[in-house]
Amino acid sequence: MSPLPEDVQLPSGWVCKRIDADELVFAHGTGGLEVEATCVDGAQPLPFELTQCWEVTCRLRARESASECSIGRVTTRAAAVEALQSCMEQANRLVRRDGSTDTLTPGAIAGEIDLRGEIPSATSGRDTTHRTTLRH
């Protein structure tokens, strides 16, 4: 089985960092921008019964810190691949518009992503979580 469908073409400037059965990670060739989908089991409470889903995240690493934005959850691996492609394409649009990767943020990328196959949140609207961490 191919890790990604053959018709999936990565946008310009993006590389595959890691692909396995429960994780897909792509990185932008410049800077520390990554988009990731991780398969999570039903151990975390959701508004309805589901044995597994995919958590889609955008992360920007800069030296000793990282800024991360949870984009949401989708129900299938195919929807996760589609969401990651949307993230990569959105990042490329922002770079073309601004002429640089300097203004890219996970929040700016996540704000324009419309997840298909999204798992509804218990709250109204899509719940995106932004986090900044420092590594020691």
Short mmCIF file of C-alpha atoms in Angstrom, two decimals:
data_model
loop_
_atom_site.label_atom_id
_atom_site.label_comp_id
_atom_site.label_asym_id
_atom_site.label_seq_id
_atom_site.Cartn_x
_atom_site.Cartn_y
_atom_site.Cartn_z
CA MET A 1 0.00 0.00 0.00
CA SER A 2 1.31 3.44 -0.93
CA PRO A 3 1.60 5.80 2.08
CA LEU A 4 -0.20 8.55 0.14
CA PRO A 5 -2.52 8.26 -2.83
CA GLU A 6 -0.57 8.54 -6.07
CA ASP A 7 -2.50 11.63 -7.14
CA VAL A 8 -1.28 13.61 -4.11
CA GLN A 9 1.26 16.18 -5.25
CA LEU A 10 3.01 18.28 -2.62
CA PRO A 11 2.90 22.02 -3.24
CA SER A 12 6.14 23.77 -4.21
CA GLY A 13 8.62 24.12 -1.36
CA TRP A 14 7.19 21.27 0.76
CA VAL A 15 8.83 17.95 1.62
CA CYS A 16 7.62 14.81 3.29
CA LYS A 17 9.21 14.61 6.72
CA ARG A 18 7.52 11.47 8.04
CA ILE A 19 4.73 9.13 6.94
CA ASP A 20 3.57 6.05 8.75
CA ALA A 21 0.29 4.35 9.61
CA ASP A 22 -0.74 6.88 12.26
CA GLU A 23 1.21 10.05 11.43
CA LEU A 24 1.73 12.33 8.43
CA VAL A 25 4.23 15.20 8.72
CA PHE A 26 5.22 17.66 6.00
CA ALA A 27 7.73 20.50 6.33
CA HIS A 28 8.33 23.67 4.37
CA GLY A 29 11.81 23.68 2.85
CA THR A 30 12.72 26.98 4.51
CA GLY A 31 12.20 27.76 8.17
CA GLY A 32 10.63 25.49 10.74
CA LEU A 33 7.07 25.31 9.42
CA GLU A 34 5.41 21.88 9.70
CA VAL A 35 1.91 20.54 9.18
CA GLU A 36 0.97 17.28 10.83
CA ALA A 37 -1.92 14.85 11.11
CA THR A 38 -1.82 12.30 13.90
CA CYS A 39 -4.24 9.44 14.38
CA VAL A 40 -5.70 9.52 17.89
CA ASP A 41 -7.90 6.89 19.48
CA GLY A 42 -11.24 7.37 21.18
CA ALA A 43 -9.66 7.81 24.62
CA GLN A 44 -10.22 11.56 24.43
CA PRO A 45 -13.85 12.55 24.96
CA LEU A 46 -15.71 13.59 21.83
CA PRO A 47 -19.33 14.67 21.41
CA PHE A 48 -20.16 11.26 19.93
CA GLU A 49 -18.75 7.73 19.82
CA LEU A 50 -15.75 7.33 17.53
CA THR A 51 -12.95 4.80 17.77
CA GLN A 52 -10.33 6.96 16.08
CA CYS A 53 -9.82 10.25 14.29
CA TRP A 54 -7.02 12.44 12.92
CA GLU A 55 -5.78 15.57 14.72
CA VAL A 56 -4.51 18.20 12.25
CA THR A 57 -1.88 20.64 13.55
CA CYS A 58 0.30 23.43 12.18
CA ARG A 59 3.61 24.19 13.95
CA LEU A 60 6.35 26.77 13.54
CA ARG A 61 9.68 26.08 15.21
CA ALA A 62 12.15 28.88 15.80
CA ARG A 63 15.34 28.08 17.68
CA GLU A 64 14.27 27.13 21.21
CA SER A 65 10.56 27.86 20.87
CA ALA A 66 7.61 26.52 18.93
CA SER A 67 4.23 27.99 18.12
CA GLU A 68 1.49 25.46 17.42
CA CYS A 69 -2.12 25.69 16.30
CA SER A 70 -4.57 22.82 16.42
CA ILE A 71 -6.66 23.11 13.28
CA GLY A 72 -9.16 20.42 14.20
CA ARG A 73 -10.02 16.78 13.86
CA VAL A 74 -11.21 14.84 10.85
CA THR A 75 -12.70 11.38 10.59
CA THR A 76 -10.52 9.73 7.95
CA ARG A 77 -6.93 9.57 6.73
CA ALA A 78 -8.07 10.84 3.33
CA ALA A 79 -9.63 13.91 4.99
CA ALA A 80 -6.38 14.40 6.94
CA VAL A 81 -4.33 14.35 3.72
CA GLU A 82 -6.76 16.86 2.18
CA ALA A 83 -6.50 19.13 5.24
CA LEU A 84 -2.69 18.99 5.17
CA GLN A 85 -2.67 19.88 1.48
CA SER A 86 -4.95 22.84 2.23
CA CYS A 87 -2.54 23.99 4.96
CA MET A 88 0.46 23.76 2.65
CA GLU A 89 -1.34 25.61 -0.15
CA GLN A 90 -2.50 28.33 2.28
CA ALA A 91 1.08 28.79 3.53
CA ASN A 92 2.29 29.12 -0.07
CA ARG A 93 -0.44 31.72 -0.82
CA LEU A 94 0.65 33.75 2.23
CA VAL A 95 4.32 33.59 1.15
CA ARG A 96 3.43 34.71 -2.39
CA ARG A 97 1.32 37.57 -1.00
CA ASP A 98 3.94 38.78 1.51
CA GLY A 99 7.03 37.82 -0.49
CA SER A 100 8.61 36.13 2.55
CA THR A 101 8.14 33.37 5.12
CA ASP A 102 8.80 35.89 7.90
CA THR A 103 5.11 36.61 8.46
CA LEU A 104 3.90 33.00 8.46
CA THR A 105 2.19 31.92 11.65
CA PRO A 106 0.28 28.74 12.44
CA GLY A 107 -2.78 30.86 13.27
CA ALA A 108 -2.70 32.64 9.91
CA ILE A 109 -2.55 29.32 8.12
CA ALA A 110 -5.22 27.66 10.28
CA GLY A 111 -7.61 30.59 9.99
CA GLU A 112 -8.31 29.88 6.33
CA ILE A 113 -8.62 26.09 6.44
CA ASP A 114 -12.05 24.56 5.87
CA LEU A 115 -11.89 20.95 7.03
CA ARG A 116 -13.97 18.43 5.13
CA GLY A 117 -14.96 15.45 7.24
CA GLU A 118 -14.52 17.63 10.32
CA ILE A 119 -15.62 16.23 13.65
CA PRO A 120 -18.15 18.63 15.17
CA SER A 121 -17.11 20.32 18.39
CA ALA A 122 -19.27 20.37 21.51
CA THR A 123 -18.97 24.17 21.37
CA SER A 124 -20.22 26.39 18.59
CA GLY A 125 -17.76 27.09 15.80
CA ARG A 126 -14.47 25.34 15.21
CA ASP A 127 -12.23 25.15 18.27
CA THR A 128 -8.66 26.06 17.35
CA THR A 129 -6.03 25.99 20.04
CA HIS A 130 -2.88 28.11 19.82
CA ARG A 131 0.10 27.22 21.96
CA THR A 132 3.61 28.60 22.27
CA THR A 133 6.25 26.55 24.05
CA LEU A 134 9.88 27.06 24.97
CA ARG A 135 12.27 24.12 24.86
CA HIS A 136 14.99 23.97 27.51
#
